[in-house]
PDB file of C-alpha atoms in Angstrom:
ATOM      1  CA  MET A 286      33.905 -12.626  42.951  1.00  0.00           C
ATOM      2  CA  LYS A 287      31.857 -14.729  40.605  1.00  0.00           C
ATOM      3  CA  LYS A 288      28.688 -13.207  41.937  1.00  0.00           C
ATOM      4  CA  ILE A 289      30.042  -9.668  41.241  1.00  0.00           C
ATOM      5  CA  ILE A 290      30.983 -10.585  37.643  1.00  0.00           C
ATOM      6  CA  LEU A 291      27.648 -12.175  37.074  1.00  0.00           C
ATOM      7  CA  LEU A 292      25.881  -9.046  38.483  1.00  0.00           C
ATOM      8  CA  ILE A 293      27.847  -6.801  36.119  1.00  0.00           C
ATOM      9  CA  LEU A 294      27.033  -8.947  33.163  1.00  0.00           C
ATOM     10  CA  VAL A 295      23.360  -8.925  34.037  1.00  0.00           C
ATOM     11  CA  LEU A 296      23.408  -5.168  34.420  1.00  0.00           C
ATOM     12  CA  VAL A 297      25.168  -4.646  31.137  1.00  0.00           C
ATOM     13  CA  PHE A 298      22.741  -6.938  29.394  1.00  0.00           C
ATOM     14  CA  ALA A 299      19.738  -5.099  30.909  1.00  0.00           C
ATOM     15  CA  ILE A 300      21.100  -1.734  29.906  1.00  0.00           C
ATOM     16  CA  GLY A 301      21.688  -2.953  26.359  1.00  0.00           C
ATOM     17  CA  THR A 302      18.266  -4.376  26.165  1.00  0.00           C
ATOM     18  CA  PHE A 303      16.609  -1.234  27.425  1.00  0.00           C
ATOM     19  CA  SER A 304      18.674   0.922  25.124  1.00  0.00           C
ATOM     20  CA  ALA A 305      17.704  -1.155  22.182  1.00  0.00           C
ATOM     21  CA  CYS A 306      14.016  -0.719  23.036  1.00  0.00           C
ATOM     22  CA  SER A 307      14.388   3.109  23.012  1.00  0.00           C
ATOM     23  CA  ASP A 308      16.195   3.592  19.758  1.00  0.00           C
ATOM     24  CA  GLY A 309      13.018   4.468  17.822  1.00  0.00           C
ATOM     25  CA  GLU A 310      12.161   1.060  16.446  1.00  0.00           C
ATOM     26  CA  TYR A 311       8.363   0.661  16.588  1.00  0.00           C
ATOM     27  CA  LYS A 312       5.576  -1.026  14.531  1.00  0.00           C
ATOM     28  CA  VAL A 313       3.195   1.229  12.707  1.00  0.00           C
ATOM     29  CA  GLN A 314       0.037  -0.144  11.147  1.00  0.00           C
ATOM     30  CA  TYR A 315      -1.721   2.001   8.450  1.00  0.00           C
ATOM     31  CA  TYR A 316      -5.438   1.714   8.005  1.00  0.00           C
ATOM     32  CA  VAL A 317      -7.814   3.155   5.386  1.00  0.00           C
ATOM     33  CA  GLY A 318     -11.332   2.673   6.542  1.00  0.00           C
ATOM     34  CA  SER A 319     -11.234  -0.587   8.475  1.00  0.00           C
ATOM     35  CA  LYS A 320      -8.690  -2.183   6.087  1.00  0.00           C
ATOM     36  CA  LEU A 321      -5.194  -2.606   7.048  1.00  0.00           C
ATOM     37  CA  VAL A 322      -3.246  -1.363   4.015  1.00  0.00           C
ATOM     38  CA  TYR A 323       0.458  -1.517   5.251  1.00  0.00           C
ATOM     39  CA  THR A 324       2.612  -2.353   8.235  1.00  0.00           C
ATOM     40  CA  GLU A 325       6.139  -1.229   8.836  1.00  0.00           C
ATOM     41  CA  LYS A 326       8.805  -0.957  11.448  1.00  0.00           C
ATOM     42  CA  THR A 327      10.072   2.457  11.975  1.00  0.00           C
ATOM     43  CA  VAL A 328      13.742   3.641  12.042  1.00  0.00           C
ATOM     44  CA  ASN A 329      14.526   6.296  14.582  1.00  0.00           C
ATOM     45  CA  GLY A 330      10.830   7.081  15.119  1.00  0.00           C
ATOM     46  CA  LYS A 331      10.190   8.143  11.574  1.00  0.00           C
ATOM     47  CA  VAL A 332       7.613   6.742   9.149  1.00  0.00           C
ATOM     48  CA  SER A 333       8.544   6.119   5.482  1.00  0.00           C
ATOM     49  CA  TYR A 334       5.242   4.821   3.934  1.00  0.00           C
ATOM     50  CA  LYS A 335       3.516   7.193   1.526  1.00  0.00           C
ATOM     51  CA  TYR A 336      -0.133   6.388   0.663  1.00  0.00           C
ATOM     52  CA  PRO A 337      -0.686   6.182  -3.079  1.00  0.00           C
ATOM     53  CA  LYS A 338      -3.175   8.578  -4.693  1.00  0.00           C
ATOM     54  CA  PRO A 339      -6.718   7.082  -4.138  1.00  0.00           C
ATOM     55  CA  GLU A 340      -8.941   6.287  -7.120  1.00  0.00           C
ATOM     56  CA  LYS A 341     -11.755   8.534  -5.815  1.00  0.00           C
ATOM     57  CA  GLY A 342     -11.244  11.523  -3.454  1.00  0.00           C
ATOM     58  CA  ILE A 343      -8.190  13.260  -1.977  1.00  0.00           C
ATOM     59  CA  PHE A 344      -5.878  11.798   0.613  1.00  0.00           C
ATOM     60  CA  LYS A 345      -5.879  14.304   3.435  1.00  0.00           C
ATOM     61  CA  GLY A 346      -3.358  12.659   5.884  1.00  0.00           C
ATOM     62  CA  TRP A 347      -2.794  10.318   8.709  1.00  0.00           C
ATOM     63  CA  TYR A 348      -4.649  10.419  11.956  1.00  0.00           C
ATOM     64  CA  LEU A 349      -4.233   8.671  15.297  1.00  0.00           C
ATOM     65  CA  ASP A 350      -7.867   7.833  15.638  1.00  0.00           C
ATOM     66  CA  PRO A 351     -10.488   6.307  13.314  1.00  0.00           C
ATOM     67  CA  GLU A 352     -12.711   9.387  13.701  1.00  0.00           C
ATOM     68  CA  TYR A 353      -9.956  11.611  12.215  1.00  0.00           C
ATOM     69  CA  THR A 354      -9.935  14.037  15.121  1.00  0.00           C
ATOM     70  CA  LYS A 355      -6.193  13.765  16.126  1.00  0.00           C
ATOM     71  CA  PRO A 356      -3.735  14.470  13.205  1.00  0.00           C
ATOM     72  CA  PHE A 357      -0.477  12.470  13.231  1.00  0.00           C
ATOM     73  CA  ASN A 358       2.470  14.730  13.760  1.00  0.00           C
ATOM     74  CA  GLY A 359       5.023  12.498  12.056  1.00  0.00           C
ATOM     75  CA  LYS A 360       6.799  11.262  15.308  1.00  0.00           C
ATOM     76  CA  VAL A 361       6.466   7.709  16.293  1.00  0.00           C
ATOM     77  CA  THR A 362       7.185   7.096  20.009  1.00  0.00           C
ATOM     78  CA  LYS A 363       5.422   3.791  20.363  1.00  0.00           C
ATOM     79  CA  ASN A 364       3.733   1.106  18.489  1.00  0.00           C
ATOM     80  CA  MET A 365       0.771   2.656  16.844  1.00  0.00           C
ATOM     81  CA  LYS A 366      -2.079   2.486  14.303  1.00  0.00           C
ATOM     82  CA  LEU A 367      -2.605   5.312  11.901  1.00  0.00           C
ATOM     83  CA  TYR A 368      -5.798   6.032   9.984  1.00  0.00           C
ATOM     84  CA  GLY A 369      -5.848   7.636   6.535  1.00  0.00           C
ATOM     85  CA  TYR A 370      -8.458  10.098   5.752  1.00  0.00           C
ATOM     86  CA  ILE A 371      -9.677  10.284   2.218  1.00  0.00           C
ATOM     87  CA  TYR A 372     -11.982  13.228   1.354  1.00  0.00           C
ATOM     88  CA  VAL A 373     -14.659  12.454  -1.130  1.00  0.00           C
ATOM     89  CA  ALA A 374     -16.869  15.309  -2.125  1.00  0.00           C
ATOM     90  CA  ALA A 375     -20.632  14.636  -2.080  1.00  0.00           C
ATOM     91  CA  VAL A 376     -22.298  14.887  -5.431  1.00  0.00           C
ATOM     92  CA  PRO A 377     -25.639  16.585  -5.233  1.00  0.00           C
ATOM     93  CA  ASN A 378     -28.632  14.728  -6.652  1.00  0.00           C
ATOM     94  CA  PRO A 379     -30.115  16.178  -9.760  1.00  0.00           C
ATOM     95  CA  ILE A 380     -33.687  17.348  -9.539  1.00  0.00           C
TER      96      ILE A 380
END
């Protein structure tokens, strides 16, 4: 009987642990260039950090890769790194 009660307690603990892992709480790291600018833990898979307006250029959004080829869709399903893309227009050289 003690073994059955112990088994039930272990199963309840395991189910509670796995349920807690899937509640959408993940760590998100925000980078601009190679610099880490912010880290947060998400709630229900949603990010809350808003990047401030850059001194130069225009902030174009968050990307899943440092090459800015995979836009972030706003859903966090795992621990991740996001890369901020800041567009700076090239200034032509005067002749």
